[in-house]
Amino acid sequence: MPRLTYVYEDGSRRTVEVATATNLMKAALAHQVPGIIGECGGAATCGTCHVYVAHSTEQFAPPSPDEEDMLEWTASERAANSRLSCQLTLTRADAELVVHVPSKQV
Ligand code: FES
């Protein structure tokens, strides 16, 4: 199963295993991972699932125009590795991903 690690500003981390084809926002909510809200349910219209991708063995498509637009409005500053976690899906069973969770989502 793909493994996701969410890292926080204080250095703490939480690793979960999820079924393939699960997006990172839904994985966080299903495992009660703090710091990911997912207010719009994955429509790329709220920005409350913002993460900074630190390391991934999965290849992601570049952000869609809608994701690009929403990343301009996130509560925490956008960085070059900013993504909306609802738009990221792990498709390989051996995928590993590390993301940093922003200090604020709203
Ligand atoms: S859940 Fe709203 S933008 Fe990702």
PDB file of N, CA and C and ligand atoms in Angstrom:
ATOM      1  N   MET A   1       0.843  -1.195   0.000  1.00  0.00           N
ATOM      2  CA  MET A   1       0.000   0.000   0.000  1.00  0.00           C
ATOM      3  C   MET A   1       0.876   1.242   0.000  1.00  0.00           C
ATOM      4  N   PRO A   2       0.457   2.301  -0.664  1.00  0.00           N
ATOM      5  CA  PRO A   2       1.212   3.558  -0.614  1.00  0.00           C
ATOM      6  C   PRO A   2       1.317   4.087   0.812  1.00  0.00           C
ATOM      7  N   ARG A   3       2.457   4.707   1.105  1.00  0.00           N
ATOM      8  CA  ARG A   3       2.677   5.286   2.443  1.00  0.00           C
ATOM      9  C   ARG A   3       2.794   6.806   2.321  1.00  0.00           C
ATOM     10  N   LEU A   4       2.044   7.492   3.168  1.00  0.00           N
ATOM     11  CA  LEU A   4       2.068   8.956   3.196  1.00  0.00           C
ATOM     12  C   LEU A   4       2.575   9.411   4.547  1.00  0.00           C
ATOM     13  N   THR A   5       3.493  10.359   4.537  1.00  0.00           N
ATOM     14  CA  THR A   5       3.954  10.937   5.792  1.00  0.00           C
ATOM     15  C   THR A   5       3.658  12.431   5.775  1.00  0.00           C
ATOM     16  N   TYR A   6       2.947  12.885   6.791  1.00  0.00           N
ATOM     17  CA  TYR A   6       2.616  14.294   6.964  1.00  0.00           C
ATOM     18  C   TYR A   6       3.549  14.836   8.046  1.00  0.00           C
ATOM     19  N   VAL A   7       4.276  15.897   7.728  1.00  0.00           N
ATOM     20  CA  VAL A   7       5.252  16.465   8.652  1.00  0.00           C
ATOM     21  C   VAL A   7       4.768  17.849   9.078  1.00  0.00           C
ATOM     22  N   TYR A   8       4.938  18.152  10.376  1.00  0.00           N
ATOM     23  CA  TYR A   8       4.465  19.420  10.941  1.00  0.00           C
ATOM     24  C   TYR A   8       5.641  20.330  11.281  1.00  0.00           C
ATOM     25  N   GLU A   9       5.328  21.614  11.484  1.00  0.00           N
ATOM     26  CA  GLU A   9       6.379  22.599  11.735  1.00  0.00           C
ATOM     27  C   GLU A   9       7.233  22.265  12.952  1.00  0.00           C
ATOM     28  N   ASP A  10       6.646  21.592  13.944  1.00  0.00           N
ATOM     29  CA  ASP A  10       7.412  21.253  15.153  1.00  0.00           C
ATOM     30  C   ASP A  10       8.259  19.993  14.957  1.00  0.00           C
ATOM     31  N   GLY A  11       8.254  19.448  13.760  1.00  0.00           N
ATOM     32  CA  GLY A  11       9.063  18.272  13.470  1.00  0.00           C
ATOM     33  C   GLY A  11       8.320  16.956  13.658  1.00  0.00           C
ATOM     34  N   SER A  12       7.160  17.009  14.266  1.00  0.00           N
ATOM     35  CA  SER A  12       6.403  15.764  14.438  1.00  0.00           C
ATOM     36  C   SER A  12       5.897  15.287  13.085  1.00  0.00           C
ATOM     37  N   ARG A  13       5.629  14.008  12.991  1.00  0.00           N
ATOM     38  CA  ARG A  13       5.181  13.444  11.732  1.00  0.00           C
ATOM     39  C   ARG A  13       4.170  12.351  11.988  1.00  0.00           C
ATOM     40  N   ARG A  14       3.388  12.098  10.955  1.00  0.00           N
ATOM     41  CA  ARG A  14       2.371  11.047  11.035  1.00  0.00           C
ATOM     42  C   ARG A  14       2.406  10.295   9.713  1.00  0.00           C
ATOM     43  N   THR A  15       2.594   8.994   9.775  1.00  0.00           N
ATOM     44  CA  THR A  15       2.634   8.173   8.571  1.00  0.00           C
ATOM     45  C   THR A  15       1.410   7.271   8.533  1.00  0.00           C
ATOM     46  N   VAL A  16       0.780   7.217   7.370  1.00  0.00           N
ATOM     47  CA  VAL A  16      -0.397   6.362   7.192  1.00  0.00           C
ATOM     48  C   VAL A  16      -0.228   5.566   5.902  1.00  0.00           C
ATOM     49  N   GLU A  17      -0.892   4.443   5.861  1.00  0.00           N
ATOM     50  CA  GLU A  17      -0.950   3.647   4.642  1.00  0.00           C
ATOM     51  C   GLU A  17      -2.355   3.758   4.086  1.00  0.00           C
ATOM     52  N   VAL A  18      -2.443   3.919   2.773  1.00  0.00           N
ATOM     53  CA  VAL A  18      -3.763   4.127   2.165  1.00  0.00           C
ATOM     54  C   VAL A  18      -3.907   3.241   0.933  1.00  0.00           C
ATOM     55  N   ALA A  19      -5.127   3.027   0.550  1.00  0.00           N
ATOM     56  CA  ALA A  19      -5.396   2.277  -0.681  1.00  0.00           C
ATOM     57  C   ALA A  19      -4.925   3.100  -1.874  1.00  0.00           C
ATOM     58  N   THR A  20      -4.487   2.418  -2.923  1.00  0.00           N
ATOM     59  CA  THR A  20      -4.108   3.150  -4.122  1.00  0.00           C
ATOM     60  C   THR A  20      -5.323   3.910  -4.652  1.00  0.00           C
ATOM     61  N   ALA A  21      -5.048   4.982  -5.377  1.00  0.00           N
ATOM     62  CA  ALA A  21      -6.068   5.838  -5.982  1.00  0.00           C
ATOM     63  C   ALA A  21      -6.833   6.675  -4.963  1.00  0.00           C
ATOM     64  N   THR A  22      -6.329   6.740  -3.736  1.00  0.00           N
ATOM     65  CA  THR A  22      -6.934   7.620  -2.731  1.00  0.00           C
ATOM     66  C   THR A  22      -6.197   8.945  -2.771  1.00  0.00           C
ATOM     67  N   ASN A  23      -6.921  10.069  -2.832  1.00  0.00           N
ATOM     68  CA  ASN A  23      -6.196  11.331  -2.835  1.00  0.00           C
ATOM     69  C   ASN A  23      -5.731  11.676  -1.419  1.00  0.00           C
ATOM     70  N   LEU A  24      -4.714  12.516  -1.343  1.00  0.00           N
ATOM     71  CA  LEU A  24      -4.077  12.798  -0.051  1.00  0.00           C
ATOM     72  C   LEU A  24      -4.992  13.490   0.931  1.00  0.00           C
ATOM     73  N   MET A  25      -5.899  14.310   0.445  1.00  0.00           N
ATOM     74  CA  MET A  25      -6.837  14.969   1.355  1.00  0.00           C
ATOM     75  C   MET A  25      -7.748  13.934   1.987  1.00  0.00           C
ATOM     76  N   LYS A  26      -8.329  13.055   1.189  1.00  0.00           N
ATOM     77  CA  LYS A  26      -9.227  12.035   1.738  1.00  0.00           C
ATOM     78  C   LYS A  26      -8.472  11.080   2.661  1.00  0.00           C
ATOM     79  N   ALA A  27      -7.235  10.770   2.323  1.00  0.00           N
ATOM     80  CA  ALA A  27      -6.425   9.907   3.185  1.00  0.00           C
ATOM     81  C   ALA A  27      -6.231  10.569   4.549  1.00  0.00           C
ATOM     82  N   ALA A  28      -5.963  11.871   4.552  1.00  0.00           N
ATOM     83  CA  ALA A  28      -5.771  12.583   5.818  1.00  0.00           C
ATOM     84  C   ALA A  28      -7.050  12.558   6.651  1.00  0.00           C
ATOM     85  N   LEU A  29      -8.167  12.836   6.030  1.00  0.00           N
ATOM     86  CA  LEU A  29      -9.425  12.861   6.784  1.00  0.00           C
ATOM     87  C   LEU A  29      -9.771  11.464   7.298  1.00  0.00           C
ATOM     88  N   ALA A  30      -9.564  10.447   6.477  1.00  0.00           N
ATOM     89  CA  ALA A  30      -9.902   9.079   6.884  1.00  0.00           C
ATOM     90  C   ALA A  30      -9.068   8.622   8.077  1.00  0.00           C
ATOM     91  N   HIS A  31      -7.843   9.160   8.180  1.00  0.00           N
ATOM     92  CA  HIS A  31      -6.950   8.764   9.271  1.00  0.00           C
ATOM     93  C   HIS A  31      -6.883   9.840  10.363  1.00  0.00           C
ATOM     94  N   GLN A  32      -7.772  10.801  10.307  1.00  0.00           N
ATOM     95  CA  GLN A  32      -7.834  11.883  11.306  1.00  0.00           C
ATOM     96  C   GLN A  32      -6.469  12.546  11.483  1.00  0.00           C
ATOM     97  N   VAL A  33      -5.833  12.821  10.354  1.00  0.00           N
ATOM     98  CA  VAL A  33      -4.560  13.531  10.357  1.00  0.00           C
ATOM     99  C   VAL A  33      -4.852  15.022  10.536  1.00  0.00           C
ATOM    100  N   PRO A  34      -4.306  15.652  11.575  1.00  0.00           N
ATOM    101  CA  PRO A  34      -4.593  17.073  11.785  1.00  0.00           C
ATOM    102  C   PRO A  34      -3.955  17.971  10.724  1.00  0.00           C
ATOM    103  N   GLY A  35      -4.561  19.145  10.530  1.00  0.00           N
ATOM    104  CA  GLY A  35      -3.980  20.159   9.661  1.00  0.00           C
ATOM    105  C   GLY A  35      -4.470  20.135   8.236  1.00  0.00           C
ATOM    106  N   ILE A  36      -5.248  19.132   7.871  1.00  0.00           N
ATOM    107  CA  ILE A  36      -5.835  19.061   6.534  1.00  0.00           C
ATOM    108  C   ILE A  36      -7.343  19.136   6.716  1.00  0.00           C
ATOM    109  N   ILE A  37      -7.969  20.140   6.133  1.00  0.00           N
ATOM    110  CA  ILE A  37      -9.405  20.360   6.380  1.00  0.00           C
ATOM    111  C   ILE A  37     -10.254  19.810   5.236  1.00  0.00           C
ATOM    112  N   GLY A  38      -9.958  20.180   4.013  1.00  0.00           N
ATOM    113  CA  GLY A  38     -10.714  19.655   2.874  1.00  0.00           C
ATOM    114  C   GLY A  38     -12.147  20.140   2.824  1.00  0.00           C
ATOM    115  N   GLU A  39     -12.317  21.426   3.082  1.00  0.00           N
ATOM    116  CA  GLU A  39     -13.663  22.006   3.210  1.00  0.00           C
ATOM    117  C   GLU A  39     -14.536  21.823   1.974  1.00  0.00           C
ATOM    118  N   CYS A  40     -13.975  21.878   0.777  1.00  0.00           N
ATOM    119  CA  CYS A  40     -14.805  21.799  -0.442  1.00  0.00           C
ATOM    120  C   CYS A  40     -14.984  20.365  -0.926  1.00  0.00           C
ATOM    121  N   GLY A  41     -14.413  19.426  -0.221  1.00  0.00           N
ATOM    122  CA  GLY A  41     -14.591  18.025  -0.584  1.00  0.00           C
ATOM    123  C   GLY A  41     -13.746  17.555  -1.756  1.00  0.00           C
ATOM    124  N   GLY A  42     -12.816  18.385  -2.193  1.00  0.00           N
ATOM    125  CA  GLY A  42     -11.911  17.972  -3.261  1.00  0.00           C
ATOM    126  C   GLY A  42     -12.164  18.650  -4.596  1.00  0.00           C
ATOM    127  N   ALA A  43     -12.916  19.737  -4.588  1.00  0.00           N
ATOM    128  CA  ALA A  43     -13.250  20.449  -5.827  1.00  0.00           C
ATOM    129  C   ALA A  43     -12.210  21.503  -6.210  1.00  0.00           C
ATOM    130  N   ALA A  44     -11.142  21.591  -5.446  1.00  0.00           N
ATOM    131  CA  ALA A  44     -10.081  22.579  -5.697  1.00  0.00           C
ATOM    132  C   ALA A  44     -10.590  24.006  -5.605  1.00  0.00           C
ATOM    133  N   THR A  45     -11.529  24.250  -4.686  1.00  0.00           N
ATOM    134  CA  THR A  45     -12.091  25.592  -4.553  1.00  0.00           C
ATOM    135  C   THR A  45     -11.947  26.183  -3.148  1.00  0.00           C
ATOM    136  N   CYS A  46     -11.249  25.493  -2.226  1.00  0.00           N
ATOM    137  CA  CYS A  46     -11.147  26.051  -0.867  1.00  0.00           C
ATOM    138  C   CYS A  46      -9.700  26.286  -0.431  1.00  0.00           C
ATOM    139  N   GLY A  47      -8.773  25.497  -0.905  1.00  0.00           N
ATOM    140  CA  GLY A  47      -7.366  25.665  -0.533  1.00  0.00           C
ATOM    141  C   GLY A  47      -7.034  25.176   0.873  1.00  0.00           C
ATOM    142  N   THR A  48      -7.960  24.511   1.554  1.00  0.00           N
ATOM    143  CA  THR A  48      -7.710  24.087   2.940  1.00  0.00           C
ATOM    144  C   THR A  48      -7.062  22.704   3.024  1.00  0.00           C
ATOM    145  N   CYS A  49      -6.590  22.235   1.898  1.00  0.00           N
ATOM    146  CA  CYS A  49      -5.862  20.954   1.871  1.00  0.00           C
ATOM    147  C   CYS A  49      -4.443  21.174   1.359  1.00  0.00           C
ATOM    148  N   HIS A  50      -3.979  22.418   1.444  1.00  0.00           N
ATOM    149  CA  HIS A  50      -2.658  22.807   0.940  1.00  0.00           C
ATOM    150  C   HIS A  50      -1.543  22.011   1.639  1.00  0.00           C
ATOM    151  N   VAL A  51      -0.605  21.522   0.861  1.00  0.00           N
ATOM    152  CA  VAL A  51       0.593  20.862   1.408  1.00  0.00           C
ATOM    153  C   VAL A  51       1.806  21.279   0.573  1.00  0.00           C
ATOM    154  N   TYR A  52       2.970  21.068   1.180  1.00  0.00           N
ATOM    155  CA  TYR A  52       4.230  21.247   0.473  1.00  0.00           C
ATOM    156  C   TYR A  52       4.828  19.860   0.246  1.00  0.00           C
ATOM    157  N   VAL A  53       4.973  19.470  -0.998  1.00  0.00           N
ATOM    158  CA  VAL A  53       5.495  18.138  -1.309  1.00  0.00           C
ATOM    159  C   VAL A  53       7.010  18.143  -1.095  1.00  0.00           C
ATOM    160  N   ALA A  54       7.462  17.306  -0.155  1.00  0.00           N
ATOM    161  CA  ALA A  54       8.890  17.260   0.170  1.00  0.00           C
ATOM    162  C   ALA A  54       9.602  16.185  -0.629  1.00  0.00           C
ATOM    163  N   HIS A  55       8.959  15.050  -0.745  1.00  0.00           N
ATOM    164  CA  HIS A  55       9.604  13.920  -1.430  1.00  0.00           C
ATOM    165  C   HIS A  55       8.510  12.992  -1.917  1.00  0.00           C
ATOM    166  N   SER A  56       8.679  12.499  -3.121  1.00  0.00           N
ATOM    167  CA  SER A  56       7.694  11.562  -3.636  1.00  0.00           C
ATOM    168  C   SER A  56       8.342  10.577  -4.586  1.00  0.00           C
ATOM    169  N   THR A  57       7.927   9.334  -4.485  1.00  0.00           N
ATOM    170  CA  THR A  57       8.344   8.343  -5.469  1.00  0.00           C
ATOM    171  C   THR A  57       7.297   8.231  -6.563  1.00  0.00           C
ATOM    172  N   GLU A  58       6.221   8.992  -6.415  1.00  0.00           N
ATOM    173  CA  GLU A  58       5.132   8.996  -7.406  1.00  0.00           C
ATOM    174  C   GLU A  58       5.338  10.198  -8.332  1.00  0.00           C
ATOM    175  N   GLN A  59       5.010  10.024  -9.590  1.00  0.00           N
ATOM    176  CA  GLN A  59       5.069  11.149 -10.520  1.00  0.00           C
ATOM    177  C   GLN A  59       3.686  11.781 -10.601  1.00  0.00           C
ATOM    178  N   PHE A  60       3.593  13.056 -10.290  1.00  0.00           N
ATOM    179  CA  PHE A  60       2.318  13.754 -10.349  1.00  0.00           C
ATOM    180  C   PHE A  60       2.240  14.617 -11.601  1.00  0.00           C
ATOM    181  N   ALA A  61       1.052  14.705 -12.146  1.00  0.00           N
ATOM    182  CA  ALA A  61       0.823  15.650 -13.238  1.00  0.00           C
ATOM    183  C   ALA A  61       0.965  17.062 -12.677  1.00  0.00           C
ATOM    184  N   PRO A  62       1.350  18.014 -13.502  1.00  0.00           N
ATOM    185  CA  PRO A  62       1.431  19.392 -13.007  1.00  0.00           C
ATOM    186  C   PRO A  62       0.045  19.895 -12.603  1.00  0.00           C
ATOM    187  N   PRO A  63      -0.005  20.952 -11.789  1.00  0.00           N
ATOM    188  CA  PRO A  63      -1.307  21.478 -11.355  1.00  0.00           C
ATOM    189  C   PRO A  63      -2.170  21.898 -12.550  1.00  0.00           C
ATOM    190  N   SER A  64      -3.451  21.630 -12.441  1.00  0.00           N
ATOM    191  CA  SER A  64      -4.405  22.094 -13.452  1.00  0.00           C
ATOM    192  C   SER A  64      -4.558  23.612 -13.325  1.00  0.00           C
ATOM    193  N   PRO A  65      -5.147  24.277 -14.314  1.00  0.00           N
ATOM    194  CA  PRO A  65      -5.391  25.718 -14.174  1.00  0.00           C
ATOM    195  C   PRO A  65      -6.209  26.058 -12.930  1.00  0.00           C
ATOM    196  N   ASP A  66      -7.212  25.244 -12.588  1.00  0.00           N
ATOM    197  CA  ASP A  66      -8.012  25.496 -11.378  1.00  0.00           C
ATOM    198  C   ASP A  66      -7.160  25.379 -10.121  1.00  0.00           C
ATOM    199  N   GLU A  67      -6.294  24.366 -10.073  1.00  0.00           N
ATOM    200  CA  GLU A  67      -5.418  24.228  -8.900  1.00  0.00           C
ATOM    201  C   GLU A  67      -4.448  25.395  -8.839  1.00  0.00           C
ATOM    202  N   GLU A  68      -3.876  25.778  -9.973  1.00  0.00           N
ATOM    203  CA  GLU A  68      -2.968  26.939  -9.998  1.00  0.00           C
ATOM    204  C   GLU A  68      -3.647  28.178  -9.435  1.00  0.00           C
ATOM    205  N   ASP A  69      -4.879  28.408  -9.860  1.00  0.00           N
ATOM    206  CA  ASP A  69      -5.616  29.581  -9.370  1.00  0.00           C
ATOM    207  C   ASP A  69      -5.807  29.509  -7.860  1.00  0.00           C
ATOM    208  N   MET A  70      -6.220  28.342  -7.368  1.00  0.00           N
ATOM    209  CA  MET A  70      -6.511  28.210  -5.934  1.00  0.00           C
ATOM    210  C   MET A  70      -5.257  28.342  -5.096  1.00  0.00           C
ATOM    211  N   LEU A  71      -4.124  27.878  -5.622  1.00  0.00           N
ATOM    212  CA  LEU A  71      -2.881  27.977  -4.862  1.00  0.00           C
ATOM    213  C   LEU A  71      -2.471  29.429  -4.618  1.00  0.00           C
ATOM    214  N   GLU A  72      -3.011  30.341  -5.383  1.00  0.00           N
ATOM    215  CA  GLU A  72      -2.724  31.768  -5.153  1.00  0.00           C
ATOM    216  C   GLU A  72      -3.464  32.307  -3.931  1.00  0.00           C
ATOM    217  N   TRP A  73      -4.427  31.544  -3.414  1.00  0.00           N
ATOM    218  CA  TRP A  73      -5.281  32.024  -2.326  1.00  0.00           C
ATOM    219  C   TRP A  73      -5.170  31.200  -1.048  1.00  0.00           C
ATOM    220  N   THR A  74      -4.147  30.398  -0.921  1.00  0.00           N
ATOM    221  CA  THR A  74      -4.015  29.585   0.284  1.00  0.00           C
ATOM    222  C   THR A  74      -3.653  30.466   1.477  1.00  0.00           C
ATOM    223  N   ALA A  75      -4.021  30.002   2.684  1.00  0.00           N
ATOM    224  CA  ALA A  75      -3.781  30.786   3.898  1.00  0.00           C
ATOM    225  C   ALA A  75      -2.296  30.893   4.214  1.00  0.00           C
ATOM    226  N   SER A  76      -1.560  29.835   3.959  1.00  0.00           N
ATOM    227  CA  SER A  76      -0.107  29.858   4.131  1.00  0.00           C
ATOM    228  C   SER A  76       0.530  30.105   2.774  1.00  0.00           C
ATOM    229  N   GLU A  77       1.671  30.736   2.815  1.00  0.00           N
ATOM    230  CA  GLU A  77       2.326  31.181   1.588  1.00  0.00           C
ATOM    231  C   GLU A  77       2.574  30.035   0.607  1.00  0.00           C
ATOM    232  N   ARG A  78       2.324  30.321  -0.638  1.00  0.00           N
ATOM    233  CA  ARG A  78       2.598  29.343  -1.684  1.00  0.00           C
ATOM    234  C   ARG A  78       4.100  29.226  -1.900  1.00  0.00           C
ATOM    235  N   ALA A  79       4.545  27.996  -2.137  1.00  0.00           N
ATOM    236  CA  ALA A  79       5.948  27.741  -2.464  1.00  0.00           C
ATOM    237  C   ALA A  79       6.000  26.980  -3.776  1.00  0.00           C
ATOM    238  N   ALA A  80       7.207  26.786  -4.289  1.00  0.00           N
ATOM    239  CA  ALA A  80       7.356  26.090  -5.565  1.00  0.00           C
ATOM    240  C   ALA A  80       6.809  24.668  -5.502  1.00  0.00           C
ATOM    241  N   ASN A  81       6.832  24.068  -4.290  1.00  0.00           N
ATOM    242  CA  ASN A  81       6.352  22.688  -4.139  1.00  0.00           C
ATOM    243  C   ASN A  81       4.948  22.617  -3.534  1.00  0.00           C
ATOM    244  N   SER A  82       4.221  23.727  -3.557  1.00  0.00           N
ATOM    245  CA  SER A  82       2.843  23.737  -3.041  1.00  0.00           C
ATOM    246  C   SER A  82       1.922  22.950  -3.959  1.00  0.00           C
ATOM    247  N   ARG A  83       1.053  22.166  -3.342  1.00  0.00           N
ATOM    248  CA  ARG A  83      -0.002  21.473  -4.085  1.00  0.00           C
ATOM    249  C   ARG A  83      -1.248  21.416  -3.220  1.00  0.00           C
ATOM    250  N   LEU A  84      -2.375  21.205  -3.888  1.00  0.00           N
ATOM    251  CA  LEU A  84      -3.612  20.905  -3.177  1.00  0.00           C
ATOM    252  C   LEU A  84      -3.654  19.388  -3.023  1.00  0.00           C
ATOM    253  N   SER A  85      -3.710  18.919  -1.782  1.00  0.00           N
ATOM    254  CA  SER A  85      -3.608  17.468  -1.581  1.00  0.00           C
ATOM    255  C   SER A  85      -4.808  16.718  -2.153  1.00  0.00           C
ATOM    256  N   CYS A  86      -5.910  17.407  -2.360  1.00  0.00           N
ATOM    257  CA  CYS A  86      -7.074  16.735  -2.958  1.00  0.00           C
ATOM    258  C   CYS A  86      -6.849  16.431  -4.432  1.00  0.00           C
ATOM    259  N   GLN A  87      -5.827  17.027  -5.013  1.00  0.00           N
ATOM    260  CA  GLN A  87      -5.553  16.821  -6.434  1.00  0.00           C
ATOM    261  C   GLN A  87      -4.426  15.821  -6.652  1.00  0.00           C
ATOM    262  N   LEU A  88      -3.890  15.268  -5.571  1.00  0.00           N
ATOM    263  CA  LEU A  88      -2.779  14.323  -5.660  1.00  0.00           C
ATOM    264  C   LEU A  88      -3.256  12.934  -5.287  1.00  0.00           C
ATOM    265  N   THR A  89      -3.045  12.003  -6.180  1.00  0.00           N
ATOM    266  CA  THR A  89      -3.452  10.614  -5.959  1.00  0.00           C
ATOM    267  C   THR A  89      -2.261   9.702  -6.164  1.00  0.00           C
ATOM    268  N   LEU A  90      -2.090   8.803  -5.220  1.00  0.00           N
ATOM    269  CA  LEU A  90      -1.015   7.821  -5.333  1.00  0.00           C
ATOM    270  C   LEU A  90      -1.554   6.605  -6.064  1.00  0.00           C
ATOM    271  N   THR A  91      -0.901   6.249  -7.153  1.00  0.00           N
ATOM    272  CA  THR A  91      -1.421   5.164  -7.984  1.00  0.00           C
ATOM    273  C   THR A  91      -0.580   3.904  -7.910  1.00  0.00           C
ATOM    274  N   ARG A  92       0.640   4.037  -7.412  1.00  0.00           N
ATOM    275  CA  ARG A  92       1.518   2.863  -7.329  1.00  0.00           C
ATOM    276  C   ARG A  92       1.463   2.281  -5.922  1.00  0.00           C
ATOM    277  N   ALA A  93       1.387   0.980  -5.823  1.00  0.00           N
ATOM    278  CA  ALA A  93       1.279   0.319  -4.517  1.00  0.00           C
ATOM    279  C   ALA A  93       2.521   0.564  -3.663  1.00  0.00           C
ATOM    280  N   ASP A  94       3.677   0.801  -4.302  1.00  0.00           N
ATOM    281  CA  ASP A  94       4.910   1.010  -3.542  1.00  0.00           C
ATOM    282  C   ASP A  94       5.268   2.493  -3.418  1.00  0.00           C
ATOM    283  N   ALA A  95       4.314   3.358  -3.712  1.00  0.00           N
ATOM    284  CA  ALA A  95       4.585   4.804  -3.670  1.00  0.00           C
ATOM    285  C   ALA A  95       4.841   5.256  -2.233  1.00  0.00           C
ATOM    286  N   GLU A  96       5.752   6.209  -2.099  1.00  0.00           N
ATOM    287  CA  GLU A  96       5.998   6.844  -0.801  1.00  0.00           C
ATOM    288  C   GLU A  96       6.007   8.338  -1.032  1.00  0.00           C
ATOM    289  N   LEU A  97       5.409   9.043  -0.105  1.00  0.00           N
ATOM    290  CA  LEU A  97       5.283  10.484  -0.251  1.00  0.00           C
ATOM    291  C   LEU A  97       5.431  11.149   1.103  1.00  0.00           C
ATOM    292  N   VAL A  98       6.191  12.233   1.131  1.00  0.00           N
ATOM    293  CA  VAL A  98       6.332  13.048   2.335  1.00  0.00           C
ATOM    294  C   VAL A  98       5.848  14.443   1.996  1.00  0.00           C
ATOM    295  N   VAL A  99       4.926  14.957   2.805  1.00  0.00           N
ATOM    296  CA  VAL A  99       4.441  16.320   2.602  1.00  0.00           C
ATOM    297  C   VAL A  99       4.542  17.081   3.925  1.00  0.00           C
ATOM    298  N   HIS A 100       4.811  18.379   3.811  1.00  0.00           N
ATOM    299  CA  HIS A 100       4.794  19.247   4.988  1.00  0.00           C
ATOM    300  C   HIS A 100       3.434  19.935   5.036  1.00  0.00           C
ATOM    301  N   VAL A 101       2.872  19.961   6.215  1.00  0.00           N
ATOM    302  CA  VAL A 101       1.554  20.571   6.435  1.00  0.00           C
ATOM    303  C   VAL A 101       1.757  22.024   6.843  1.00  0.00           C
ATOM    304  N   PRO A 102       1.116  22.962   6.158  1.00  0.00           N
ATOM    305  CA  PRO A 102       1.302  24.383   6.503  1.00  0.00           C
ATOM    306  C   PRO A 102       0.808  24.687   7.920  1.00  0.00           C
ATOM    307  N   SER A 103       1.304  25.778   8.479  1.00  0.00           N
ATOM    308  CA  SER A 103       0.904  26.147   9.848  1.00  0.00           C
ATOM    309  C   SER A 103      -0.555  26.559   9.921  1.00  0.00           C
ATOM    310  N   LYS A 104      -1.115  27.052   8.833  1.00  0.00           N
ATOM    311  CA  LYS A 104      -2.534  27.416   8.848  1.00  0.00           C
ATOM    312  C   LYS A 104      -3.164  27.120   7.499  1.00  0.00           C
ATOM    313  N   GLN A 105      -4.433  26.758   7.542  1.00  0.00           N
ATOM    314  CA  GLN A 105      -5.183  26.439   6.323  1.00  0.00           C
ATOM    315  C   GLN A 105      -6.322  27.447   6.087  1.00  0.00           C
ATOM    316  N   VAL A 106      -6.661  28.204   7.114  1.00  0.00           N
ATOM    317  CA  VAL A 106      -7.736  29.214   6.964  1.00  0.00           C
ATOM    318  C   VAL A 106      -7.299  30.527   7.566  1.00  0.00           C
TER     319      VAL A 106
HETATM  320  S1  FES B   1     -10.288  20.061  -0.535  1.00  0.00           S
HETATM  321 FE1  FES B   1     -10.782  22.058  -1.184  1.00  0.00          FE
HETATM  322  S2  FES B   1      -9.125  22.596  -2.451  1.00  0.00           S
HETATM  323 FE2  FES B   1      -8.647  20.586  -1.808  1.00  0.00          FE
END
